[in-house]
Structure formats: C-alpha cells, structure tokens
Short mmCIF file of C-alpha atoms in Angstrom, two decimals:
data_model
loop_
_atom_site.label_atom_id
_atom_site.label_comp_id
_atom_site.label_asym_id
_atom_site.label_seq_id
_atom_site.Cartn_x
_atom_site.Cartn_y
_atom_site.Cartn_z
CA MET A 23 0.26 27.97 124.33
CA LEU A 24 1.46 27.12 128.34
CA VAL A 25 5.23 25.33 128.46
CA LYS A 26 6.72 23.91 131.51
CA ASN A 27 10.10 24.99 130.40
CA PRO A 28 10.97 28.07 132.16
CA VAL A 29 13.42 30.06 129.92
CA ASN A 30 15.08 30.00 127.10
CA ASP A 31 18.47 31.49 127.54
CA ARG A 32 18.90 32.68 123.93
CA GLN A 33 16.05 35.13 124.31
CA SER A 34 17.36 36.82 127.56
CA LEU A 35 20.31 39.85 128.55
CA ARG A 36 22.49 36.74 129.57
CA GLY A 37 21.86 34.47 126.45
CA PHE A 38 23.32 37.51 124.53
CA LEU A 39 26.21 38.25 126.69
CA ASP A 40 26.91 34.62 125.78
CA PHE A 41 26.47 34.86 121.70
CA VAL A 42 28.72 38.43 121.84
CA GLU A 43 31.63 36.37 124.05
CA SER A 44 31.10 33.73 121.88
CA GLU A 45 30.87 35.17 117.88
CA PHE A 46 31.68 38.85 118.85
CA PRO A 47 34.55 39.08 121.04
CA ALA A 48 36.38 41.97 120.69
CA GLU A 49 33.00 43.96 121.52
CA ILE A 50 32.50 43.15 124.55
CA LEU A 51 34.53 44.32 128.17
CA ARG A 52 34.04 43.64 131.99
CA ILE A 53 35.12 45.91 133.72
CA LYS A 54 36.44 44.89 137.11
CA VAL A 55 37.35 47.85 138.56
CA PRO A 56 35.55 49.64 141.00
CA VAL A 57 33.40 52.88 139.19
CA LYS A 58 30.86 55.07 140.73
CA ARG A 59 26.64 54.86 139.86
CA GLU A 60 27.12 58.94 138.80
CA PHE A 61 28.99 59.66 135.55
CA ASP A 62 31.77 56.83 135.35
CA MET A 63 29.87 54.37 133.42
CA THR A 64 28.21 56.78 130.58
CA THR A 65 31.15 58.75 130.09
CA MET A 66 33.08 55.67 129.26
CA VAL A 67 30.56 54.16 126.91
CA PHE A 68 30.71 58.37 125.19
CA GLU A 69 34.87 58.18 125.17
CA LEU A 70 34.56 54.55 124.00
CA GLU A 71 32.23 55.78 121.25
CA LYS A 72 34.40 58.66 120.08
CA ALA A 73 37.37 55.97 119.60
CA GLY A 74 35.03 53.97 117.29
CA ARG A 75 34.28 51.59 119.50
CA ASP A 76 30.46 50.25 121.01
CA PRO A 77 30.80 47.31 122.83
CA THR A 78 28.88 45.54 125.27
CA LEU A 79 30.24 46.70 128.86
CA VAL A 80 29.61 45.04 132.08
CA PHE A 81 30.78 46.82 135.36
CA GLU A 82 30.96 44.27 138.00
CA ASN A 83 31.86 46.62 140.53
CA VAL A 84 29.87 50.00 141.13
CA GLU A 85 30.79 51.26 144.40
CA GLY A 86 28.63 50.92 146.94
CA PHE A 87 26.39 48.22 145.38
CA ASP A 88 26.51 44.21 145.08
CA MET A 89 25.06 43.97 141.35
CA PRO A 90 26.83 44.36 137.95
CA VAL A 91 25.54 46.83 135.35
CA VAL A 92 24.79 45.91 131.90
CA THR A 93 25.29 48.78 129.47
CA ASN A 94 25.72 49.34 125.86
CA ILE A 95 23.94 46.56 124.54
CA ALA A 96 22.20 47.76 121.99
CA ALA A 97 25.42 50.06 120.77
CA ASN A 98 26.66 48.32 117.90
CA ARG A 99 25.31 47.83 114.08
CA LYS A 100 27.52 44.60 113.44
CA VAL A 101 26.68 42.92 116.57
CA LEU A 102 22.43 43.41 116.25
CA ALA A 103 22.68 42.71 112.47
CA GLY A 104 24.80 39.11 113.88
CA LEU A 105 21.70 38.42 115.66
CA LEU A 106 19.94 38.58 112.85
CA GLY A 107 21.85 36.68 110.79
CA VAL A 108 22.52 38.84 108.48
CA ALA A 109 25.49 41.91 107.38
CA ALA A 110 25.21 45.32 109.02
CA ASP A 111 23.88 46.77 105.56
CA ASP A 112 21.63 44.65 105.21
CA LEU A 113 19.53 45.17 108.84
CA PRO A 114 16.92 47.52 108.00
CA ALA A 115 15.25 45.19 105.19
CA ALA A 116 16.17 42.11 107.72
CA PHE A 117 13.95 43.90 110.61
CA ARG A 118 11.67 45.18 108.18
CA SER A 119 10.54 41.02 106.74
CA ARG A 120 11.03 39.64 110.64
CA VAL A 121 9.18 42.29 112.11
CA GLN A 122 5.73 41.33 110.01
CA ASN A 123 6.30 38.24 110.97
CA TYR A 124 4.06 37.76 114.12
CA ILE A 125 3.89 34.58 116.20
CA PRO A 126 1.72 33.44 119.57
CA CYS A 127 3.67 33.75 122.82
CA ASP A 128 4.97 30.58 124.82
CA VAL A 129 3.71 31.28 128.26
CA VAL A 130 5.44 29.34 130.73
CA ASP A 131 4.73 27.93 134.10
CA ASP A 132 7.87 29.79 135.99
CA ALA A 133 10.69 32.15 135.60
CA PRO A 134 13.84 33.00 137.53
CA TRP A 135 12.95 36.11 138.37
CA ASN A 136 10.83 34.53 140.89
CA ASP A 137 13.94 33.19 143.10
CA ILE A 138 13.66 36.38 145.02
CA VAL A 139 10.21 38.51 146.21
CA LEU A 140 9.70 41.63 148.34
CA GLU A 141 6.78 43.89 149.03
CA GLY A 142 5.55 45.89 151.10
CA ASP A 143 8.75 48.08 153.32
CA ASP A 144 10.87 45.15 151.88
CA ILE A 145 11.04 47.23 148.84
CA ASP A 146 13.92 49.60 148.38
CA LEU A 147 14.44 50.68 144.99
CA THR A 148 17.09 53.27 146.00
CA LYS A 149 19.25 49.36 146.38
CA LEU A 150 19.51 49.24 143.09
CA PRO A 151 22.65 50.78 140.82
CA ILE A 152 21.15 53.14 138.64
CA PRO A 153 23.31 54.94 137.32
CA LEU A 154 23.06 59.23 137.50
CA GLN A 155 24.20 59.76 133.68
CA PHE A 156 24.10 63.77 132.99
CA SER A 157 24.74 66.13 135.47
CA VAL A 158 21.33 68.11 134.24
CA ASP A 159 19.27 64.71 135.00
CA ALA A 160 16.96 65.51 138.63
CA ALA A 161 18.15 62.46 139.92
CA PRO A 162 19.16 58.68 139.06
CA TYR A 163 16.80 56.82 136.11
CA ILE A 164 15.93 53.56 135.19
CA THR A 165 16.34 54.15 131.55
CA ALA A 166 16.26 50.70 130.10
CA GLY A 167 13.21 49.49 131.71
CA GLN A 168 10.00 48.20 129.59
CA LEU A 169 6.82 49.56 130.80
CA VAL A 170 4.17 46.73 130.30
CA ALA A 171 0.38 47.18 130.95
CA ARG A 172 -2.41 46.06 128.86
CA ASP A 173 -5.45 48.07 127.50
CA PRO A 174 -8.11 49.08 129.70
CA VAL A 175 -11.15 48.24 126.74
CA THR A 176 -9.50 45.52 124.25
CA GLY A 177 -7.30 43.88 126.70
CA VAL A 178 -4.03 43.92 124.15
CA ASP A 179 -1.40 44.41 126.00
CA THR A 180 2.04 46.24 124.89
CA THR A 181 5.44 46.93 126.58
CA GLY A 182 8.03 49.79 124.81
CA PHE A 183 10.89 52.36 127.13
CA HIS A 184 9.88 55.11 128.99
CA ARG A 185 12.04 57.35 131.42
CA LEU A 186 11.22 56.42 135.36
CA MET A 187 13.08 59.03 137.03
CA LEU A 188 14.14 57.78 141.47
CA LYS A 189 11.71 59.74 143.71
CA GLY A 190 11.98 57.04 146.63
CA LYS A 191 11.88 53.60 147.60
CA ASN A 192 8.72 52.06 145.36
CA ARG A 193 8.28 55.72 144.05
CA LEU A 194 9.06 56.95 140.49
CA GLY A 195 8.67 59.81 137.78
CA VAL A 196 7.79 58.36 134.35
CA SER A 197 6.92 60.53 131.37
CA LEU A 198 4.78 58.63 128.90
CA HIS A 199 5.46 61.25 125.93
CA SER A 200 5.71 59.73 123.36
CA ARG A 201 1.25 59.58 123.24
CA ARG A 202 0.88 56.51 121.88
CA ARG A 203 -0.43 53.41 123.59
CA MET A 204 0.77 53.60 126.64
CA TYR A 205 -0.24 56.77 126.82
CA GLU A 206 -3.83 56.39 125.64
CA PHE A 207 -3.80 53.16 128.19
CA HIS A 208 -3.42 54.89 130.93
CA ARG A 209 -5.88 57.92 129.37
CA ARG A 210 -8.60 55.39 129.33
CA ALA A 211 -7.85 53.77 132.72
CA GLN A 212 -7.97 57.33 134.45
CA GLU A 213 -11.57 58.25 132.21
CA MET A 214 -13.09 54.87 134.69
CA GLY A 215 -11.58 56.32 137.67
CA LYS A 216 -9.00 53.79 137.60
CA SER A 217 -4.66 53.16 137.78
CA LEU A 218 -3.40 51.73 135.21
CA PRO A 219 -1.58 48.08 136.33
CA VAL A 220 2.07 48.15 134.61
CA ALA A 221 4.80 45.82 135.21
CA ILE A 222 8.62 47.22 135.09
CA THR A 223 10.69 44.38 133.50
CA LEU A 224 14.50 45.11 133.44
CA GLY A 225 17.24 42.99 131.97
CA ILE A 226 16.01 42.27 128.19
CA HIS A 227 17.42 40.68 124.86
CA PRO A 228 18.30 43.41 122.37
CA LEU A 229 16.08 42.19 120.01
CA HIS A 230 13.42 42.61 122.59
CA TYR A 231 14.52 46.21 123.08
CA MET A 232 14.08 46.23 118.85
CA GLY A 233 11.01 44.59 118.79
CA SER A 234 9.78 47.09 121.12
CA MET A 235 10.33 49.97 119.48
CA VAL A 236 7.69 48.91 116.14
CA TYR A 237 4.66 51.39 116.15
CA ALA A 238 2.78 50.73 113.02
CA TYR A 239 1.41 47.11 113.23
CA PRO A 240 -2.32 46.18 113.45
CA PRO A 241 -4.38 47.03 117.34
CA ASN A 242 -4.75 43.90 117.71
CA VAL A 243 -0.89 42.56 117.77
CA ARG A 244 0.85 42.40 120.87
CA LYS A 245 4.63 43.66 120.67
CA PHE A 246 5.31 40.66 121.88
CA GLU A 247 4.05 38.73 119.29
CA ILE A 248 6.49 41.14 116.67
CA ILE A 249 9.32 40.18 119.32
CA GLY A 250 9.06 36.61 118.81
CA GLY A 251 9.40 37.82 114.56
CA LEU A 252 12.81 39.03 115.30
CA PHE A 253 13.78 36.04 117.51
CA GLY A 254 11.97 33.70 114.68
CA GLU A 255 9.84 31.69 117.66
CA PRO A 256 7.55 31.96 119.87
CA TYR A 257 8.67 34.63 122.90
CA ARG A 258 8.45 33.30 126.03
CA VAL A 259 6.78 34.91 128.41
CA ALA A 260 5.69 34.07 132.19
CA ARG A 261 2.58 35.63 134.22
CA CYS A 262 3.79 38.23 137.42
CA GLY A 263 1.48 39.39 140.19
CA ILE A 264 0.13 42.60 139.21
CA GLU A 265 -2.92 41.57 137.10
CA GLY A 266 -1.99 38.59 135.70
CA LEU A 267 0.20 40.74 133.20
CA GLU A 268 2.74 38.90 131.24
CA VAL A 269 5.98 39.91 131.48
CA PRO A 270 9.52 38.42 129.54
CA ALA A 271 10.17 34.77 130.95
CA GLY A 272 13.69 35.93 130.56
CA ALA A 273 14.12 39.32 132.51
CA GLU A 274 16.22 39.42 135.18
CA ILE A 275 14.11 42.27 137.71
CA ILE A 276 10.24 42.84 137.56
CA ILE A 277 9.20 45.67 139.64
CA GLU A 278 4.81 45.66 139.79
CA GLY A 279 2.84 48.72 140.79
CA GLU A 280 0.69 50.89 138.62
CA ILE A 281 0.48 54.40 137.35
CA LEU A 282 -1.70 56.45 139.22
CA ALA A 283 -4.75 57.94 137.70
CA ASP A 284 -4.96 61.80 138.19
CA VAL A 285 -1.52 62.03 140.05
CA HIS A 286 1.03 64.49 138.80
CA GLU A 287 4.30 65.67 140.31
CA PRO A 288 7.49 67.36 138.57
CA GLU A 289 9.87 64.86 136.71
CA GLY A 290 13.12 66.01 134.52
CA PRO A 291 14.70 67.08 133.57
CA PHE A 292 16.99 64.24 131.93
CA GLY A 293 19.36 64.38 129.17
CA GLU A 294 17.48 63.42 126.44
CA PHE A 295 18.34 61.06 122.92
CA THR A 296 18.09 65.29 121.15
CA GLY A 297 21.43 65.71 122.95
CA TYR A 298 20.16 68.53 125.41
CA ALA A 299 18.06 68.35 128.54
CA SER A 300 14.09 67.78 128.38
CA TYR A 301 12.13 69.58 131.04
CA ARG A 302 8.55 68.28 128.92
CA SER A 303 7.00 65.84 130.73
CA THR A 304 3.64 63.96 131.20
CA GLN A 305 4.78 64.12 135.28
CA ASN A 306 2.89 60.28 135.51
CA VAL A 307 4.00 59.04 138.99
CA PHE A 308 4.55 54.77 138.73
CA VAL A 309 4.43 52.97 142.61
CA ALA A 310 6.04 49.93 143.38
CA HIS A 311 4.09 47.75 145.21
CA ARG A 312 6.11 44.40 144.39
CA VAL A 313 9.75 43.50 142.83
CA ARG A 314 10.96 40.39 142.02
CA MET A 315 14.06 39.15 140.38
CA ARG A 316 16.75 36.77 139.86
CA ARG A 317 18.69 35.38 142.85
CA ASP A 318 22.19 36.44 141.23
CA ALA A 319 20.20 39.40 138.97
CA MET A 320 21.91 41.94 136.77
CA TYR A 321 21.06 45.74 136.33
CA HIS A 322 20.61 46.38 132.73
CA SER A 323 21.05 50.29 132.19
CA VAL A 324 20.51 52.54 128.69
CA VAL A 325 23.05 54.94 127.86
CA SER A 326 20.73 58.37 127.49
CA GLY A 327 21.74 61.29 125.66
CA MET A 328 22.33 60.79 122.06
CA ALA A 329 24.45 57.72 122.88
CA LYS A 330 24.33 54.89 119.98
CA ASP A 331 22.64 52.88 123.01
CA HIS A 332 19.92 54.96 123.53
CA ILE A 333 18.79 55.90 119.81
CA LEU A 334 20.68 52.96 117.30
CA THR A 335 17.66 50.65 117.82
CA THR A 336 15.22 54.20 116.43
CA CYS A 337 17.64 54.59 114.03
CA ILE A 338 17.02 50.50 112.33
CA THR A 339 13.37 50.99 113.95
CA ARG A 340 12.90 53.92 111.47
CA GLU A 341 14.59 52.59 108.74
CA GLY A 342 12.69 49.32 108.48
CA GLU A 343 9.35 51.63 109.29
CA ILE A 344 10.19 53.78 106.66
CA LEU A 345 11.16 51.55 104.24
CA ASN A 346 8.41 49.32 104.15
CA ALA A 347 6.44 52.76 103.11
CA LEU A 348 7.94 53.31 101.07
CA LYS A 349 8.14 49.96 99.57
CA ARG A 350 4.19 49.70 99.05
CA ASN A 351 3.91 52.54 96.14
CA LEU A 352 7.60 52.49 95.11
CA PRO A 353 9.19 49.86 94.72
CA ASN A 354 12.49 51.04 93.17
CA VAL A 355 13.17 52.72 96.38
CA LYS A 356 16.21 50.79 97.43
CA ALA A 357 17.57 51.42 101.45
CA VAL A 358 16.80 54.07 103.71
CA HIS A 359 19.54 55.50 106.48
CA VAL A 360 18.29 57.24 109.66
CA PRO A 361 21.68 58.39 111.40
CA HIS A 362 22.84 58.02 113.89
CA SER A 363 24.34 61.71 114.20
CA THR A 364 20.92 63.44 113.06
CA CYS A 365 19.03 61.77 117.15
CA GLY A 366 18.37 58.86 115.71
CA ALA A 367 15.07 60.50 114.86
CA PHE A 368 15.24 63.79 112.79
CA MET A 369 16.97 62.64 109.30
CA ALA A 370 16.35 60.01 106.67
CA ILE A 371 18.26 59.70 103.72
CA VAL A 372 16.19 57.35 100.85
CA SER A 373 18.45 55.22 98.25
CA MET A 374 15.87 55.03 95.01
CA LYS A 375 16.63 54.26 91.48
CA LYS A 376 14.33 57.16 89.73
CA ILE A 377 12.60 55.87 86.38
CA ALA A 378 10.90 59.60 86.62
CA GLU A 379 10.53 62.93 87.66
CA GLY A 380 8.96 63.81 90.40
CA GLU A 381 9.26 60.22 92.62
CA PRO A 382 11.62 61.56 94.96
CA GLN A 383 8.58 63.86 96.40
CA MET A 384 6.53 60.88 96.93
CA ALA A 385 8.93 59.69 98.64
CA VAL A 386 9.71 62.14 100.89
CA MET A 387 6.16 63.13 101.52
CA ALA A 388 5.46 58.97 102.60
CA ALA A 389 8.79 59.20 104.56
CA LEU A 390 7.45 62.66 106.48
CA GLY A 391 3.83 60.88 106.69
CA THR A 392 5.09 57.68 108.10
CA GLU A 393 7.40 58.77 110.96
CA LEU A 394 5.85 61.57 113.35
CA TYR A 395 9.94 62.34 114.49
CA THR A 396 11.69 62.68 111.14
CA LYS A 397 11.43 66.70 109.45
CA TYR A 398 14.28 66.05 107.28
CA VAL A 399 14.34 63.69 104.23
CA ILE A 400 17.02 63.72 101.70
CA VAL A 401 16.28 61.28 98.29
CA VAL A 402 19.66 60.15 96.56
CA ASP A 403 20.25 57.97 93.61
CA GLU A 404 21.46 54.33 93.82
CA ASP A 405 25.51 55.20 93.08
CA VAL A 406 25.02 57.18 96.83
CA ASN A 407 26.61 55.20 99.93
CA ILE A 408 23.50 56.33 102.29
CA PHE A 409 25.50 55.62 105.25
CA ASP A 410 28.27 57.72 104.38
CA MET A 411 27.04 61.36 104.86
CA ASN A 412 30.40 62.93 102.95
CA ASP A 413 28.44 60.61 99.97
CA VAL A 414 24.79 62.30 100.79
CA MET A 415 26.63 65.70 101.16
CA TRP A 416 28.41 65.41 97.68
CA ALA A 417 25.17 64.40 96.63
CA ILE A 418 23.64 67.73 97.80
CA ALA A 419 26.46 70.10 96.86
CA THR A 420 26.24 68.69 93.03
CA ARG A 421 22.36 67.52 91.81
CA VAL A 422 20.40 70.00 94.21
CA ARG A 423 19.00 73.21 92.34
CA ALA A 424 17.87 74.72 95.63
CA GLU A 425 14.74 76.55 93.86
CA LYS A 426 13.58 73.02 92.35
CA ASP A 427 14.48 70.08 94.67
CA ILE A 428 14.01 71.62 97.82
CA PHE A 429 10.38 71.90 99.47
CA MET A 430 9.11 72.56 102.72
CA VAL A 431 5.97 71.90 104.54
CA PRO A 432 5.24 74.24 107.25
CA GLY A 433 3.10 73.96 110.11
CA ALA A 434 3.74 69.73 110.51
CA LYS A 435 3.33 67.28 114.36
CA GLY A 436 6.87 67.14 115.16
CA ALA A 437 8.36 65.68 117.93
CA ILE A 438 7.19 66.86 121.59
CA LEU A 439 10.95 66.55 122.77
CA ASP A 440 12.44 67.93 119.98
CA PRO A 441 13.68 71.38 120.92
CA SER A 442 13.19 73.40 117.57
CA SER A 443 9.26 72.77 117.75
CA ASP A 444 6.47 75.44 118.67
CA PRO A 445 6.44 74.82 123.06
CA GLU A 446 3.00 74.54 122.91
CA SER A 447 1.10 73.34 119.64
CA PHE A 448 4.65 71.21 119.08
CA THR A 449 4.53 72.02 115.35
CA LEU A 450 7.34 72.88 112.87
CA THR A 451 8.10 73.24 109.65
CA LYS A 452 9.60 69.85 107.59
CA MET A 453 11.76 69.50 104.61
CA GLY A 454 12.61 67.33 101.51
CA ILE A 455 15.63 67.58 99.30
CA ASP A 456 16.00 66.20 96.18
CA ALA A 457 19.17 64.78 95.38
CA THR A 458 18.76 63.03 92.55
CA ARG A 459 20.47 63.79 89.01
CA PRO A 460 17.44 64.60 86.40
CA THR A 461 15.73 62.44 83.98
CA GLY A 462 15.81 62.76 80.25
CA ARG A 463 18.96 64.25 79.86
CA ASP A 464 22.50 63.56 79.96
CA PHE A 465 24.60 64.64 83.72
CA ALA A 466 27.88 64.97 84.41
CA GLU A 467 29.42 61.32 85.10
CA ARG A 468 30.14 59.95 88.63
CA LEU A 469 34.56 59.24 88.89
CA VAL A 470 34.54 55.27 89.83
CA ILE A 471 36.76 53.22 91.30
CA THR A 472 36.61 49.76 90.74
CA GLU A 473 36.34 47.18 92.80
CA GLU A 474 38.98 44.97 91.78
CA SER A 475 41.63 48.19 91.96
CA LYS A 476 39.77 48.73 95.82
CA ALA A 477 41.41 45.51 96.81
CA ARG A 478 44.84 45.97 94.45
CA ALA A 479 45.34 48.90 96.21
CA HIS A 480 45.17 47.27 99.76
CA ALA A 481 46.92 44.04 99.10
CA ILE A 482 49.71 46.74 98.00
CA LEU A 483 49.37 48.57 100.90
CA GLN A 484 49.71 45.28 102.93
CA ALA A 485 52.12 44.40 101.54
CA ALA A 486 53.83 47.90 102.18
CA GLY A 487 53.14 47.39 106.13
CA VAL A 488 50.26 49.42 106.14
CA SER A 489 47.06 48.35 107.19
CA LEU A 490 43.78 49.47 106.84
#
C-alpha cells in the first residue's frame, strides 16, 4: 500500500529515544564530554553493565566526527518489554504472540534519509564515527548495519544483522556466517553469475532489531511484516535506489551497493557474541554505490562481544521461538529463558508443569531441534524461577540423578562461531538435563516464604531506613 505520509516517528530510532526519555528517563544517558571512537564507548557500556545498569547511551561528542553515536538501545529487558506494553518476565510470550501476526507494509513515497545523497567519489564511509570496539578487531566495524536484499529466485526480501568491516571509502568486508536467508540469496545470485544488490540500513528502532532476528517463519513472509506485527501496525518502508529495494522509512542512513560474486578477501578477527575473537568468516565483500542520510543523522552502533546490546534480543527471540515450538506438543510448558550469561544462545531453561515422566526429555529434544545454536537444555518444575540462575542451579543440585536425568546427543550440528564446535564439521555434543521432581511418589518439600511475609519484611526494613 502506497501512502503519502513519509515517516512515523514512533517506528524510528528517534521515536525510541523519545519513548525512553518519557517513560524510562533513568534508562538513557547523554554523554556530552569528548570520547574517542577507539574503545571508549564500548568500555563505558561494559562498566555500566557490571554496575547493574543498562541505559541507552547517546555520545554527543565523538572526537574527529560531527555525528553523534547512539548505542546500547537493546540492552534493557524492562525497556524492551515496555515497548510491547508488558512486564519484563512476560516479554518472551508477548514476543512469541506478536511475531506470528504478519502485517503488510505501507510503502511511503519519500523518507528523511533522502536529505543528503552521496555518489561516486563523494562516498567516504571512513567519515562515519564507526567505533573500534576491541583491540583484537581487525578494523572498525559497522555492527548495527541491517542488510536488506531480495531472493533472486522468489523476489521475497529479508533483513538482518551481519558484521561489516571497514576496508576503505566504499568497501566493507562482510561475513554471512549464519548461513541462513542472506547467505542463500547471495549463493543463488552467484549461481546466476551476478552480484547481490544490497542496502545497509543504519539507525533503527529496537522492535525492528528484535523482529529481524526471527528465523522460523514461512518463506513467502517478509521480515518487515513480522516487524509490523511487533509494532501492531504496518511497518513503513520506502524504495531506495538499488534495485528498488524497500528499506525502513525511519532509518538514519542508507548505504546502497552490492555483495560481489566470486570475490573473497580477508575479514576479521572480530569480537563476537561468544566473548572470544572470531577468525571464522565467509569473507565476502560489499561495495557501496550510494549513501543517503538525514541532514542531522545519528550513527547507530551495537556494542559487540557479550554486551547485552549485542545478545539480549537473541535471548528474547530464542525464548519466543523455542516456546512457540514447545507449546505445539507440550501445552504444559510455562516459559523459556535463554540467559545472557550463556552468550544469548548456548543454553535454554524450560519451565513446565510435568504431568508424566518423559515430558522433560521431549521438551529437550524439541528445543534442540528448534534452535541450532542451543546446545544445553535444562528443564525445571514451575516452582523454579528460570530467570534466577541460583534457583536453577539449586534445582540441578537437588533434583538431578545424573545416571538417568542427563543425556547426550553426539555429532549434532552447532554454531559455526562456537569455539567448542569441530573446526571442520561444526558439530558437537549437545546435552539435556531433567531437573524436575519425579512423578508418582513423594519428594522432599521445598521451603517457601510467602509473598505476604516478603511484603511485611520489606515494610519493616523500609521503616528502619533500609532500601532493597
């Protein structure tokens, strides 16, 4: 549907910043003092995270550049839940529900990123304030760049994150190591003897960020329709100048170009979500033909490594995807949690009301079959708080008999970037743990403190001047 209104601020990065300042003012920090693009911004995010804080950060004075940097927009579960109007613990279920509601896009006739258009020798990506995040990184990396491309066979487009290494004024190294849709689109184009036309979008709303991480959906559905489901309204897109690709109308910067066919160059190392330097790469090359941007554009960066900004959305999307798969056959599954501390990928904790023996094993197998990256699944009873690792470890310590409750799946496909996977086949051994109480017989009774007692204790402590 073509509409005249060029942009919906609610769907833009700017709209998100307004939302946080209005609804969660303690969760945004504007840093006016000068910072270097080398390490400063990344280090601040990690130090804040250690102190228990995950605010959105706006760096207004990056030395040597005239563009502010916005980062850490997807690091706070409470804020992300607020965008969907739910409590933090209800976020995976709300996400699961909304990403199954595909809403067709509105195509608008213009966008603010048409304010400035650079072509030819005027293109210079080195003028963007692209952070150098870790000393091991081979170069500054565009980390918040969403690649948009069409399937050369079906014409259906997709969008998603891929790391982009700065190689020159118009040249970026790119790794398509997830080997999902974008990798297949490029492979199909290459089979035809063609490069793959691509637009890189920078400066997006966190709901776009979250929706782009969904991977289990019908082949004829557009990622933008999934993102619209999260917003609860049509996502607004506009056509850019590379093959008429449609990109978010609310974006800050659009880089148009192509991923070259049959061209490979060294890319990496890069500080990946595993907390390790990654030297694994598909070593593809992107060449920019045109840059479009708002007159007052902001540069959006995702903090790499194990920062929550990098992996919290993957936790939430995996929680939603695994929950969706489990609910089909095990309606007594209550919730799923993928902890940030396990790289946002490698472990899933499942809460269920066990009706019969064998159900936890079914849940484990379904979870492992749903998510390639997940290699450990722990199933607990509904009395265990899956968002509290202390409670989960207590359940393992007191409810698991290793000889019957732990089982292995050798030779399973794992994540390419997982340093524990086989370097040639990328396989590994996956594991399930049934940490539920046995059915059909009495089991030790758990000690419980009632909510009423907790409230009374808090009131007494508050009266004594102690805040919790």
